[in-house]
Amino acid sequence: MDERAAAIAHLLLRVGVLDPDDPDHQQVRQDLIADSALLAAVRERLSAVGWRLEQFLGHWGVRVDRGVESAAVGLPRGGDLQAHHLRMLIWLWVQLVYRQIEAARREEEPDALPGRRQRALDFGDEPDPRHETPSVAFEEVLAEFGQQYSERGVKGMLSVLRKHRFVRQEGATGAVRAGPALFVLVDPLRMEEHVVGIARRGAGSLSASAQREPEAG
Amino acid sequence: MARFRMSLLRDMICAVEMVLRMEEDDYGQELREWLAPGVSPEHVDGLEEAEGILVVARLARSLFSTTGAATPLKLVVLFQLARAEGRFSRERIRSLNRSIAENRLDDIVTSLHNGGWLELRDVDRTYRVSPIGHYFLSVLRAAGFAGQGSANLLIRAAETVRFGAAVDAGSETRLLGLLLAQTESVAERAQETLRVGRPRDLIRFSREEVRSQLEHVDQVLRALEERFQHTPALFEKIVRIHEAMQKILRAHKGLQDRLAEWNLKTLETAGAGYSLTSLCDAVMGATDEEVLATVANGAVTVPGPVVAFSTEDAITRSMTSRIAARTAREAFVYEAPSEPRLEALRLEDVDPVARLRTALRGLSKDLAPGEVLPASAWLEVHATDFADAVFLLNLLAWLEGRTGKGIDVDGVMLLPETPAADPEAWRDMDPEVAIQALQRLGVLARVPGKGIHTDVRLRRVSEGGCRDG
């Protein structure tokens, strides 16, 4: 088991997050779920070198331990992720991950789109399971960010997020889906607190927001 | 109902005849003044059809000839009177239109009466809307001139085709061209809205009820299609209009899907009381500092290289490096460096005296005692120019000086000598001939680079030293 734990720890340190499309990575995920002793051994090995095993909504990966991160000097702060990348990252997190978190809180199926049952009632169709994974059409991303950036700029920002596995996308104009890093490298509680804080400061009270909605509608 | 319509039509005709009788004389006179000389009204094409519209000329003049504010108020009064039952006294008209100032309302009623919109019954001094006024008002309202926005343009274009085809059979090409341009414009706008439209744009476009407009256009085209099928140019236009309509419908379907999705998102409310749409709007409106703070407060961990050291990693690196080293060693084939060419150092290579002595040794080896080595045998062979020759002569003098008895070459003594000639014997000879004779006799020798000089010969002597000093 030690060898297996060492191999898994090594893999996690090397790749950062487990790729849901890679069968070997998925086998590792199954092993960690099935064997608690193995899981503990992997955790121990990772923590010995300052890393923490994270799993959220079925995605697994490693993050630098908070204590190590705060003590480390010279670690990259942001790297090639600049403000506009982070803005798109947060926007996509709200669209793709926070929706699932809210669905889970409402005790719905975590992978189901919110309102699926209502839509089935309204439109009378059972949605295709392939479309169940939350996604955002590239056109929607472009409509939101296109007023500030060119189409090429939006594609460039998405490619940076793709490189870090925050999003998955088929081609440059395919639908944008959440990548494993969007679950693992984003702290959901802190991010929720941060985003709601921005909304509270910027958007004013809920009543003011509700008053603006009819204008928008 | 039918009786009412017949009565209405009869009243209209009477009113028209009355108006025409009153104005016929003036109209005829004026028309002749406007026409070119010699042209009679019967020969003006389209005049008869145009005169058919003149029945509403007085009504229109009365309605639109006054100030801008009066026209809509006149129409408001007419709408009220046309809608209500019975006849109207001035008091009743005032009670129905309390929002208009009384004196202005009286002016409006008087103007409408004079313009032919209202008929006055003298018996009870009450008014009613005249039949022709009713009809003209209905036409004006049905025309819907207010809806000239992009939403209604399609229906207007379709109606223009319908009415235009009915009135003027030659105008279909032009009218269908207008309808095609309008349809393609809507299709283009629909696709653009779908591509980059934000939710409010989608809603605005959706509200234009493009689908119902397209159905209306389709109905008009179907009604006219059979006639147009016989004209290939027109039929081609109709086909293109249908293609544009299909594009609009496809875009519209996409818009509806997007709107449905957006509605669902708006309905989703987070625990903090904000919808996901509100949160996304907040993120888009946040400052760069607020966005970058997500990294600082640990909400987002930036993926970076692994900086930790693990023993497994070290072992792996060690193993792989050993393998690499072994591979490298096996590949190396040792070859001894090539031996440098080593030769014993000879004194002749560095010492010119030894070099001269060696040369003399070779020359004197077979030399019998008493024989001489002429300068040509040793000097010309080893000296290439005058400097060399002088150098060799100096070396020779130095070798001779070491012993004081001659030059000792491995026990063979060589004695330098300069042969002399009797000057008296050569006094009367030609100098050139004398030099040649002296050279031939060995008195003079050719020194390289310097012409002819006294010969320096080396004579081997027996052991004992210099024979003649």
Tab-separated table of C-alpha atoms in Angstrom, chain B residues 418-427 429 434-435 437-439 441-444 454-455 457:
chain	number	residue	atom	x	y	z
B	418	THR	CA	94.234	32.192	-49.223
B	419	PRO	CA	96.233	31.529	-52.417
B	420	ALA	CA	98.327	34.365	-53.708
B	421	ALA	CA	99.400	35.279	-57.256
B	422	ASP	CA	102.363	37.187	-58.533
B	423	PRO	CA	101.103	40.681	-59.356
B	424	GLU	CA	103.876	41.330	-61.815
B	425	ALA	CA	102.843	38.392	-64.023
B	426	TRP	CA	99.318	39.799	-64.445
B	427	ARG	CA	100.203	43.496	-64.842
B	429	MET	CA	96.711	41.565	-68.904
B	434	ALA	CA	92.995	38.230	-65.557
B	435	ILE	CA	90.018	37.693	-63.183
B	437	ALA	CA	92.347	33.319	-65.223
B	438	LEU	CA	92.681	33.804	-61.442
B	439	GLN	CA	89.301	32.112	-60.903
B	441	LEU	CA	93.631	28.986	-61.056
B	442	GLY	CA	91.685	29.002	-57.782
B	443	VAL	CA	93.045	32.277	-56.479
B	444	LEU	CA	89.719	33.985	-56.600
B	454	THR	CA	89.831	35.993	-52.609
B	455	ASP	CA	89.339	32.244	-52.241
B	457	ARG	CA	90.610	27.099	-49.187
